[in-house]
PDB file of C-alpha atoms and ligand atoms in Angstrom:
ATOM      1  CA  MET A  20     -37.404  57.401 145.569  1.00  0.00           C
ATOM      2  CA  LEU A  21     -37.272  61.104 144.812  1.00  0.00           C
ATOM      3  CA  ARG A  22     -40.627  62.134 146.241  1.00  0.00           C
ATOM      4  CA  LYS A  23     -41.738  61.177 149.731  1.00  0.00           C
ATOM      5  CA  THR A  24     -45.435  60.891 150.454  1.00  0.00           C
ATOM      6  CA  MET A  25     -46.928  63.683 152.549  1.00  0.00           C
ATOM      7  CA  ILE A  26     -50.190  63.660 154.452  1.00  0.00           C
ATOM      8  CA  ALA A  27     -51.108  67.209 155.419  1.00  0.00           C
ATOM      9  CA  GLY A  28     -54.044  68.209 157.604  1.00  0.00           C
ATOM     10  CA  ASN A  29     -55.759  71.572 157.273  1.00  0.00           C
ATOM     11  CA  TRP A  30     -57.831  72.392 160.349  1.00  0.00           C
ATOM     12  CA  LYS A  31     -59.138  75.585 158.722  1.00  0.00           C
ATOM     13  CA  MET A  32     -60.889  77.846 161.300  1.00  0.00           C
ATOM     14  CA  ASN A  33     -61.330  75.099 163.880  1.00  0.00           C
ATOM     15  CA  GLY A  34     -59.648  74.282 167.163  1.00  0.00           C
ATOM     16  CA  ASP A  35     -58.570  75.842 170.429  1.00  0.00           C
ATOM     17  CA  ALA A  36     -56.447  74.882 173.432  1.00  0.00           C
ATOM     18  CA  SER A  37     -58.797  72.039 174.260  1.00  0.00           C
ATOM     19  CA  ASN A  38     -57.642  70.303 171.057  1.00  0.00           C
ATOM     20  CA  LEU A  39     -53.925  70.204 171.891  1.00  0.00           C
ATOM     21  CA  SER A  40     -54.167  66.639 173.208  1.00  0.00           C
ATOM     22  CA  TYR A  41     -54.765  65.711 169.525  1.00  0.00           C
ATOM     23  CA  PHE A  42     -51.030  65.826 168.826  1.00  0.00           C
ATOM     24  CA  LYS A  43     -50.015  63.200 171.411  1.00  0.00           C
ATOM     25  CA  GLU A  44     -52.892  61.033 170.291  1.00  0.00           C
ATOM     26  CA  LEU A  45     -51.848  61.389 166.640  1.00  0.00           C
ATOM     27  CA  ALA A  46     -48.178  60.685 167.406  1.00  0.00           C
ATOM     28  CA  SER A  47     -49.091  57.505 169.237  1.00  0.00           C
ATOM     29  CA  SER A  48     -51.502  56.305 166.529  1.00  0.00           C
ATOM     30  CA  ILE A  49     -49.141  56.626 163.574  1.00  0.00           C
ATOM     31  CA  VAL A  50     -47.327  53.395 162.759  1.00  0.00           C
ATOM     32  CA  PRO A  51     -43.637  53.598 163.765  1.00  0.00           C
ATOM     33  CA  ASN A  52     -41.284  54.577 160.910  1.00  0.00           C
ATOM     34  CA  SER A  53     -44.219  55.651 158.762  1.00  0.00           C
ATOM     35  CA  ALA A  54     -43.285  56.162 155.120  1.00  0.00           C
ATOM     36  CA  ALA A  55     -45.233  59.418 155.168  1.00  0.00           C
ATOM     37  CA  ASP A  56     -44.266  62.918 156.187  1.00  0.00           C
ATOM     38  CA  VAL A  57     -47.034  64.137 158.479  1.00  0.00           C
ATOM     39  CA  LEU A  58     -47.997  67.793 158.627  1.00  0.00           C
ATOM     40  CA  VAL A  59     -50.771  69.544 160.532  1.00  0.00           C
ATOM     41  CA  CYS A  60     -51.817  73.134 159.805  1.00  0.00           C
ATOM     42  CA  PRO A  61     -53.833  74.339 162.812  1.00  0.00           C
ATOM     43  CA  PRO A  62     -55.131  77.898 163.152  1.00  0.00           C
ATOM     44  CA  VAL A  63     -52.261  80.286 163.756  1.00  0.00           C
ATOM     45  CA  THR A  64     -53.336  80.866 167.375  1.00  0.00           C
ATOM     46  CA  LEU A  65     -52.360  77.263 168.148  1.00  0.00           C
ATOM     47  CA  LEU A  66     -49.191  77.057 166.068  1.00  0.00           C
ATOM     48  CA  ALA A  67     -46.544  77.640 168.751  1.00  0.00           C
ATOM     49  CA  ARG A  68     -48.342  75.455 171.296  1.00  0.00           C
ATOM     50  CA  ALA A  69     -48.790  72.726 168.687  1.00  0.00           C
ATOM     51  CA  VAL A  70     -45.053  72.825 167.955  1.00  0.00           C
ATOM     52  CA  GLU A  71     -44.407  72.304 171.675  1.00  0.00           C
ATOM     53  CA  ALA A  72     -46.936  69.481 171.826  1.00  0.00           C
ATOM     54  CA  CYS A  73     -45.212  67.744 168.884  1.00  0.00           C
ATOM     55  CA  GLN A  74     -41.711  67.793 170.338  1.00  0.00           C
ATOM     56  CA  GLY A  75     -40.163  64.358 170.218  1.00  0.00           C
ATOM     57  CA  SER A  76     -42.466  63.259 167.385  1.00  0.00           C
ATOM     58  CA  SER A  77     -41.981  63.523 163.630  1.00  0.00           C
ATOM     59  CA  ILE A  78     -45.162  65.569 163.131  1.00  0.00           C
ATOM     60  CA  GLN A  79     -44.453  68.866 161.418  1.00  0.00           C
ATOM     61  CA  LEU A  80     -46.548  72.019 161.705  1.00  0.00           C
ATOM     62  CA  GLY A  81     -47.648  74.493 159.091  1.00  0.00           C
ATOM     63  CA  ALA A  82     -49.774  77.604 158.632  1.00  0.00           C
ATOM     64  CA  GLN A  83     -52.825  78.158 156.431  1.00  0.00           C
ATOM     65  CA  ASP A  84     -51.922  81.522 154.884  1.00  0.00           C
ATOM     66  CA  CYS A  85     -49.425  84.376 155.081  1.00  0.00           C
ATOM     67  CA  HIS A  86     -48.886  87.948 153.914  1.00  0.00           C
ATOM     68  CA  VAL A  87     -46.485  88.697 151.063  1.00  0.00           C
ATOM     69  CA  ALA A  88     -44.554  91.318 153.061  1.00  0.00           C
ATOM     70  CA  GLN A  89     -42.160  90.473 155.880  1.00  0.00           C
ATOM     71  CA  SER A  90     -43.333  93.272 158.201  1.00  0.00           C
ATOM     72  CA  GLY A  91     -45.152  96.582 158.128  1.00  0.00           C
ATOM     73  CA  ALA A  92     -48.518  98.269 158.267  1.00  0.00           C
ATOM     74  CA  HIS A  93     -50.794  95.301 157.517  1.00  0.00           C
ATOM     75  CA  THR A  94     -53.176  95.081 160.459  1.00  0.00           C
ATOM     76  CA  GLY A  95     -54.318  91.579 161.203  1.00  0.00           C
ATOM     77  CA  ASP A  96     -51.936  89.919 158.757  1.00  0.00           C
ATOM     78  CA  ILE A  97     -49.087  87.528 159.561  1.00  0.00           C
ATOM     79  CA  ALA A  98     -45.645  87.534 157.918  1.00  0.00           C
ATOM     80  CA  VAL A  99     -43.849  84.344 156.948  1.00  0.00           C
ATOM     81  CA  SER A 100     -40.983  85.257 159.302  1.00  0.00           C
ATOM     82  CA  MET A 101     -43.513  85.223 162.170  1.00  0.00           C
ATOM     83  CA  LEU A 102     -44.814  81.810 161.147  1.00  0.00           C
ATOM     84  CA  LYS A 103     -41.224  80.586 160.983  1.00  0.00           C
ATOM     85  CA  ASP A 104     -40.585  82.041 164.420  1.00  0.00           C
ATOM     86  CA  ALA A 105     -43.613  80.129 165.738  1.00  0.00           C
ATOM     87  CA  GLY A 106     -42.211  76.887 164.299  1.00  0.00           C
ATOM     88  CA  ALA A 107     -44.014  76.442 160.969  1.00  0.00           C
ATOM     89  CA  ALA A 108     -42.228  74.431 158.304  1.00  0.00           C
ATOM     90  CA  TYR A 109     -44.868  74.822 155.575  1.00  0.00           C
ATOM     91  CA  VAL A 110     -47.479  77.407 154.600  1.00  0.00           C
ATOM     92  CA  ILE A 111     -50.608  76.631 152.580  1.00  0.00           C
ATOM     93  CA  VAL A 112     -51.171  79.357 149.970  1.00  0.00           C
ATOM     94  CA  GLY A 113     -54.014  79.911 147.536  1.00  0.00           C
ATOM     95  CA  HIS A 114     -56.499  77.546 149.157  1.00  0.00           C
ATOM     96  CA  SER A 115     -59.747  77.792 147.187  1.00  0.00           C
ATOM     97  CA  GLU A 116     -61.508  79.158 150.283  1.00  0.00           C
ATOM     98  CA  ARG A 117     -59.038  82.049 150.377  1.00  0.00           C
ATOM     99  CA  ARG A 118     -59.264  82.544 146.617  1.00  0.00           C
ATOM    100  CA  ALA A 119     -63.066  82.752 147.019  1.00  0.00           C
ATOM    101  CA  ASP A 120     -63.405  84.592 150.361  1.00  0.00           C
ATOM    102  CA  HIS A 121     -60.533  87.045 149.868  1.00  0.00           C
ATOM    103  CA  ALA A 122     -60.450  87.355 146.087  1.00  0.00           C
ATOM    104  CA  GLU A 123     -56.897  86.023 145.954  1.00  0.00           C
ATOM    105  CA  THR A 124     -55.577  85.962 142.395  1.00  0.00           C
ATOM    106  CA  ASN A 125     -52.935  83.676 140.898  1.00  0.00           C
ATOM    107  CA  GLU A 126     -50.501  86.570 141.041  1.00  0.00           C
ATOM    108  CA  MET A 127     -51.114  87.114 144.765  1.00  0.00           C
ATOM    109  CA  VAL A 128     -50.728  83.413 145.419  1.00  0.00           C
ATOM    110  CA  GLN A 129     -47.447  83.348 143.514  1.00  0.00           C
ATOM    111  CA  CYS A 130     -46.144  86.308 145.557  1.00  0.00           C
ATOM    112  CA  LYS A 131     -47.128  84.536 148.780  1.00  0.00           C
ATOM    113  CA  ALA A 132     -45.392  81.342 147.639  1.00  0.00           C
ATOM    114  CA  GLU A 133     -42.254  83.350 146.834  1.00  0.00           C
ATOM    115  CA  ALA A 134     -42.404  84.999 150.277  1.00  0.00           C
ATOM    116  CA  VAL A 135     -42.620  81.537 151.873  1.00  0.00           C
ATOM    117  CA  LEU A 136     -39.619  80.266 149.888  1.00  0.00           C
ATOM    118  CA  SER A 137     -37.602  83.373 150.710  1.00  0.00           C
ATOM    119  CA  GLN A 138     -37.827  82.500 154.409  1.00  0.00           C
ATOM    120  CA  GLY A 139     -36.727  78.908 153.850  1.00  0.00           C
ATOM    121  CA  LEU A 140     -40.208  77.465 154.417  1.00  0.00           C
ATOM    122  CA  LYS A 141     -42.161  75.385 151.898  1.00  0.00           C
ATOM    123  CA  PRO A 142     -45.365  76.593 150.260  1.00  0.00           C
ATOM    124  CA  ILE A 143     -48.226  74.188 149.559  1.00  0.00           C
ATOM    125  CA  ILE A 144     -49.811  75.858 146.534  1.00  0.00           C
ATOM    126  CA  CYS A 145     -53.472  74.956 146.027  1.00  0.00           C
ATOM    127  CA  ILE A 146     -55.080  74.789 142.608  1.00  0.00           C
ATOM    128  CA  GLY A 147     -58.305  73.241 141.365  1.00  0.00           C
ATOM    129  CA  GLU A 148     -61.271  73.769 139.101  1.00  0.00           C
ATOM    130  CA  THR A 149     -64.878  74.543 140.069  1.00  0.00           C
ATOM    131  CA  LEU A 150     -67.768  72.266 139.145  1.00  0.00           C
ATOM    132  CA  ALA A 151     -68.804  74.740 136.424  1.00  0.00           C
ATOM    133  CA  ASP A 152     -65.280  74.571 134.961  1.00  0.00           C
ATOM    134  CA  ARG A 153     -65.370  70.771 134.937  1.00  0.00           C
ATOM    135  CA  GLU A 154     -68.864  70.574 133.478  1.00  0.00           C
ATOM    136  CA  SER A 155     -67.828  72.937 130.690  1.00  0.00           C
ATOM    137  CA  GLY A 156     -64.801  70.792 129.876  1.00  0.00           C
ATOM    138  CA  LEU A 157     -62.429  73.501 131.097  1.00  0.00           C
ATOM    139  CA  ALA A 158     -60.867  71.707 134.071  1.00  0.00           C
ATOM    140  CA  GLN A 159     -57.392  71.281 132.523  1.00  0.00           C
ATOM    141  CA  GLU A 160     -57.378  74.760 131.063  1.00  0.00           C
ATOM    142  CA  VAL A 161     -58.233  76.335 134.433  1.00  0.00           C
ATOM    143  CA  VAL A 162     -55.768  74.211 136.374  1.00  0.00           C
ATOM    144  CA  GLY A 163     -53.071  74.896 133.762  1.00  0.00           C
ATOM    145  CA  ALA A 164     -53.622  78.645 134.088  1.00  0.00           C
ATOM    146  CA  GLN A 165     -53.521  78.434 137.895  1.00  0.00           C
ATOM    147  CA  LEU A 166     -50.281  76.473 137.724  1.00  0.00           C
ATOM    148  CA  ALA A 167     -48.690  78.914 135.300  1.00  0.00           C
ATOM    149  CA  GLY A 168     -49.824  81.913 137.331  1.00  0.00           C
ATOM    150  CA  SER A 169     -49.440  80.720 140.941  1.00  0.00           C
ATOM    151  CA  VAL A 170     -46.275  78.644 141.011  1.00  0.00           C
ATOM    152  CA  PRO A 171     -42.935  80.424 141.426  1.00  0.00           C
ATOM    153  CA  LYS A 172     -40.479  79.859 138.584  1.00  0.00           C
ATOM    154  CA  GLU A 173     -37.691  78.910 141.009  1.00  0.00           C
ATOM    155  CA  GLY A 174     -37.544  76.575 143.993  1.00  0.00           C
ATOM    156  CA  ALA A 175     -39.141  73.472 142.469  1.00  0.00           C
ATOM    157  CA  ASP A 176     -37.541  71.201 145.055  1.00  0.00           C
ATOM    158  CA  ASN A 177     -39.048  73.124 147.954  1.00  0.00           C
ATOM    159  CA  LEU A 178     -42.599  73.574 146.863  1.00  0.00           C
ATOM    160  CA  VAL A 179     -45.629  71.334 147.001  1.00  0.00           C
ATOM    161  CA  ILE A 180     -48.678  71.488 144.723  1.00  0.00           C
ATOM    162  CA  ALA A 181     -52.102  70.490 146.055  1.00  0.00           C
ATOM    163  CA  TYR A 182     -54.681  69.674 143.391  1.00  0.00           C
ATOM    164  CA  GLU A 183     -58.046  70.206 145.035  1.00  0.00           C
ATOM    165  CA  PRO A 184     -61.127  70.264 142.819  1.00  0.00           C
ATOM    166  CA  VAL A 185     -63.221  72.969 144.494  1.00  0.00           C
ATOM    167  CA  TRP A 186     -66.418  70.924 144.192  1.00  0.00           C
ATOM    168  CA  ALA A 187     -64.834  68.069 146.171  1.00  0.00           C
ATOM    169  CA  ILE A 188     -63.740  70.181 149.162  1.00  0.00           C
ATOM    170  CA  GLY A 189     -65.871  69.604 152.231  1.00  0.00           C
ATOM    171  CA  THR A 190     -68.682  68.117 150.168  1.00  0.00           C
ATOM    172  CA  GLY A 191     -68.082  64.403 150.639  1.00  0.00           C
ATOM    173  CA  LEU A 192     -67.654  64.146 146.846  1.00  0.00           C
ATOM    174  CA  THR A 193     -64.317  62.933 145.526  1.00  0.00           C
ATOM    175  CA  ALA A 194     -63.078  63.047 141.986  1.00  0.00           C
ATOM    176  CA  SER A 195     -63.003  59.647 140.281  1.00  0.00           C
ATOM    177  CA  LEU A 196     -59.686  57.795 140.386  1.00  0.00           C
ATOM    178  CA  ASP A 197     -59.374  58.241 136.607  1.00  0.00           C
ATOM    179  CA  ASP A 198     -59.943  61.997 136.870  1.00  0.00           C
ATOM    180  CA  ILE A 199     -57.431  62.330 139.715  1.00  0.00           C
ATOM    181  CA  ALA A 200     -54.860  60.267 137.833  1.00  0.00           C
ATOM    182  CA  SER A 201     -55.230  62.211 134.608  1.00  0.00           C
ATOM    183  CA  MET A 202     -55.161  65.637 136.284  1.00  0.00           C
ATOM    184  CA  HIS A 203     -52.086  64.727 138.330  1.00  0.00           C
ATOM    185  CA  ALA A 204     -50.329  63.473 135.188  1.00  0.00           C
ATOM    186  CA  PHE A 205     -51.291  66.717 133.426  1.00  0.00           C
ATOM    187  CA  ILE A 206     -49.960  68.808 136.346  1.00  0.00           C
ATOM    188  CA  ARG A 207     -46.739  66.807 136.495  1.00  0.00           C
ATOM    189  CA  ALA A 208     -46.188  67.392 132.781  1.00  0.00           C
ATOM    190  CA  GLN A 209     -46.374  71.178 133.298  1.00  0.00           C
ATOM    191  CA  LEU A 210     -43.812  71.314 136.130  1.00  0.00           C
ATOM    192  CA  ALA A 211     -40.301  72.677 135.706  1.00  0.00           C
ATOM    193  CA  GLU A 212     -38.855  69.743 137.632  1.00  0.00           C
ATOM    194  CA  PRO A 213     -41.505  67.044 137.417  1.00  0.00           C
ATOM    195  CA  GLU A 214     -39.527  64.320 139.186  1.00  0.00           C
ATOM    196  CA  ILE A 215     -39.023  66.233 142.413  1.00  0.00           C
ATOM    197  CA  THR A 216     -42.133  68.352 143.046  1.00  0.00           C
ATOM    198  CA  GLN A 217     -44.728  66.664 145.261  1.00  0.00           C
ATOM    199  CA  ILE A 218     -48.334  66.792 144.065  1.00  0.00           C
ATOM    200  CA  LEU A 219     -50.970  66.167 146.739  1.00  0.00           C
ATOM    201  CA  TYR A 220     -54.651  65.440 146.129  1.00  0.00           C
ATOM    202  CA  GLY A 221     -57.286  67.134 148.273  1.00  0.00           C
ATOM    203  CA  GLY A 222     -61.060  66.907 148.376  1.00  0.00           C
ATOM    204  CA  SER A 223     -62.966  64.767 150.868  1.00  0.00           C
ATOM    205  CA  VAL A 224     -60.089  62.349 151.471  1.00  0.00           C
ATOM    206  CA  LYS A 225     -61.069  60.063 154.343  1.00  0.00           C
ATOM    207  CA  PRO A 226     -60.000  56.738 155.856  1.00  0.00           C
ATOM    208  CA  GLY A 227     -62.295  54.830 153.453  1.00  0.00           C
ATOM    209  CA  ASN A 228     -60.881  56.235 150.210  1.00  0.00           C
ATOM    210  CA  ALA A 229     -57.297  57.213 151.131  1.00  0.00           C
ATOM    211  CA  ALA A 230     -55.537  53.975 150.153  1.00  0.00           C
ATOM    212  CA  GLU A 231     -56.871  53.875 146.576  1.00  0.00           C
ATOM    213  CA  ILE A 232     -56.172  57.574 145.986  1.00  0.00           C
ATOM    214  CA  LEU A 233     -52.674  57.396 147.470  1.00  0.00           C
ATOM    215  CA  ALA A 234     -51.842  54.382 145.317  1.00  0.00           C
ATOM    216  CA  LEU A 235     -52.234  56.406 142.086  1.00  0.00           C
ATOM    217  CA  GLN A 236     -48.972  56.950 140.264  1.00  0.00           C
ATOM    218  CA  ASP A 237     -48.681  60.734 140.332  1.00  0.00           C
ATOM    219  CA  VAL A 238     -50.310  61.251 143.729  1.00  0.00           C
ATOM    220  CA  ASP A 239     -47.613  62.042 146.298  1.00  0.00           C
ATOM    221  CA  GLY A 240     -49.926  62.478 149.250  1.00  0.00           C
ATOM    222  CA  ALA A 241     -53.067  64.205 150.426  1.00  0.00           C
ATOM    223  CA  LEU A 242     -54.245  67.524 151.797  1.00  0.00           C
ATOM    224  CA  VAL A 243     -57.024  66.665 154.212  1.00  0.00           C
ATOM    225  CA  GLY A 244     -59.571  69.042 155.712  1.00  0.00           C
ATOM    226  CA  GLY A 245     -62.504  67.579 157.654  1.00  0.00           C
ATOM    227  CA  ALA A 246     -60.935  64.170 158.273  1.00  0.00           C
ATOM    228  CA  SER A 247     -57.836  65.779 159.809  1.00  0.00           C
ATOM    229  CA  LEU A 248     -59.862  67.139 162.724  1.00  0.00           C
ATOM    230  CA  THR A 249     -59.748  63.941 164.734  1.00  0.00           C
ATOM    231  CA  ALA A 250     -56.481  62.131 165.412  1.00  0.00           C
ATOM    232  CA  ASP A 251     -58.297  58.865 164.872  1.00  0.00           C
ATOM    233  CA  ASN A 252     -59.360  59.600 161.269  1.00  0.00           C
ATOM    234  CA  PHE A 253     -56.173  61.432 160.367  1.00  0.00           C
ATOM    235  CA  SER A 254     -53.911  58.646 161.647  1.00  0.00           C
ATOM    236  CA  MET A 255     -55.897  56.105 159.606  1.00  0.00           C
ATOM    237  CA  ILE A 256     -55.166  58.170 156.484  1.00  0.00           C
ATOM    238  CA  VAL A 257     -51.467  58.413 157.408  1.00  0.00           C
ATOM    239  CA  ASN A 258     -51.379  54.680 158.047  1.00  0.00           C
ATOM    240  CA  ALA A 259     -52.923  54.015 154.619  1.00  0.00           C
ATOM    241  CA  VAL A 260     -49.632  55.140 153.014  1.00  0.00           C
TER     242      VAL A 260
HETATM  243  C1  LIG B   5     -59.174  71.178 152.222  1.00  0.00           C
HETATM  244  O1  LIG B   5     -59.645  72.003 152.984  1.00  0.00           O
HETATM  245  O2  LIG B   5     -58.099  71.424 151.672  1.00  0.00           O
HETATM  246  C2  LIG B   5     -59.897  69.935 152.009  1.00  0.00           C
HETATM  247  C3  LIG B   5     -59.452  69.101 151.110  1.00  0.00           C
HETATM  248  O3  LIG B   5     -61.028  69.723 152.775  1.00  0.00           O
HETATM  249  P1  LIG B   5     -61.869  68.342 152.876  1.00  0.00           P
HETATM  250  O4  LIG B   5     -60.879  67.226 153.091  1.00  0.00           O
HETATM  251  O5  LIG B   5     -62.762  68.538 154.066  1.00  0.00           O
HETATM  252  O6  LIG B   5     -62.606  68.199 151.610  1.00  0.00           O
END
């Protein structure tokens, strides 16, 4: 099999030192020899301590954003080399919350993804339409433009795409299985190397719906927000693979 399944958790702006016990709990709740790669993206303040807490387990750690430059006068920003130094293996780029809150454009997201690849880490590039886009019949057009504009032209085997309809993030709404299947097939058809690039689905994935979503042909895993915050829920999603 060319593409392994990945279950990635995005803690967003949640968590502090009191949550570090999560990692031992998660490691002990995942079935041995799980078929899934497991990734957790805590806030950057916890990254190095999370890496320590995960030693001896197969859980990988990632970051939620990065700057495009590798150093310099960018107060408050974090370079990919720093995330690598802290132990990150992946970096989420272009999450819809960053596109909305920080006016990140496709071009900026592409530059961030290239910066991640240049340091030997893997970007998880988020794309997805808004409810208005979907209701106007523009979902594929918008997602196609995001793909064309945000995904680096090189490095197909080291990047991950996360299709996350914006209206399904944190709302409890999930896209229908038919809509997920057809959008993932559409995305796969646009990729430079369709057989090797992983495409994750994100948007209110939880223990109750994970198995049916993960069973879809072009779904190579999930990016999970809210349900990744407890080891109990997140391990159930991992164990659904
Ligand atoms: C996300 O933040 O990427 C996400 C999918 O969130 P949730 O699972 O809470 O919808």
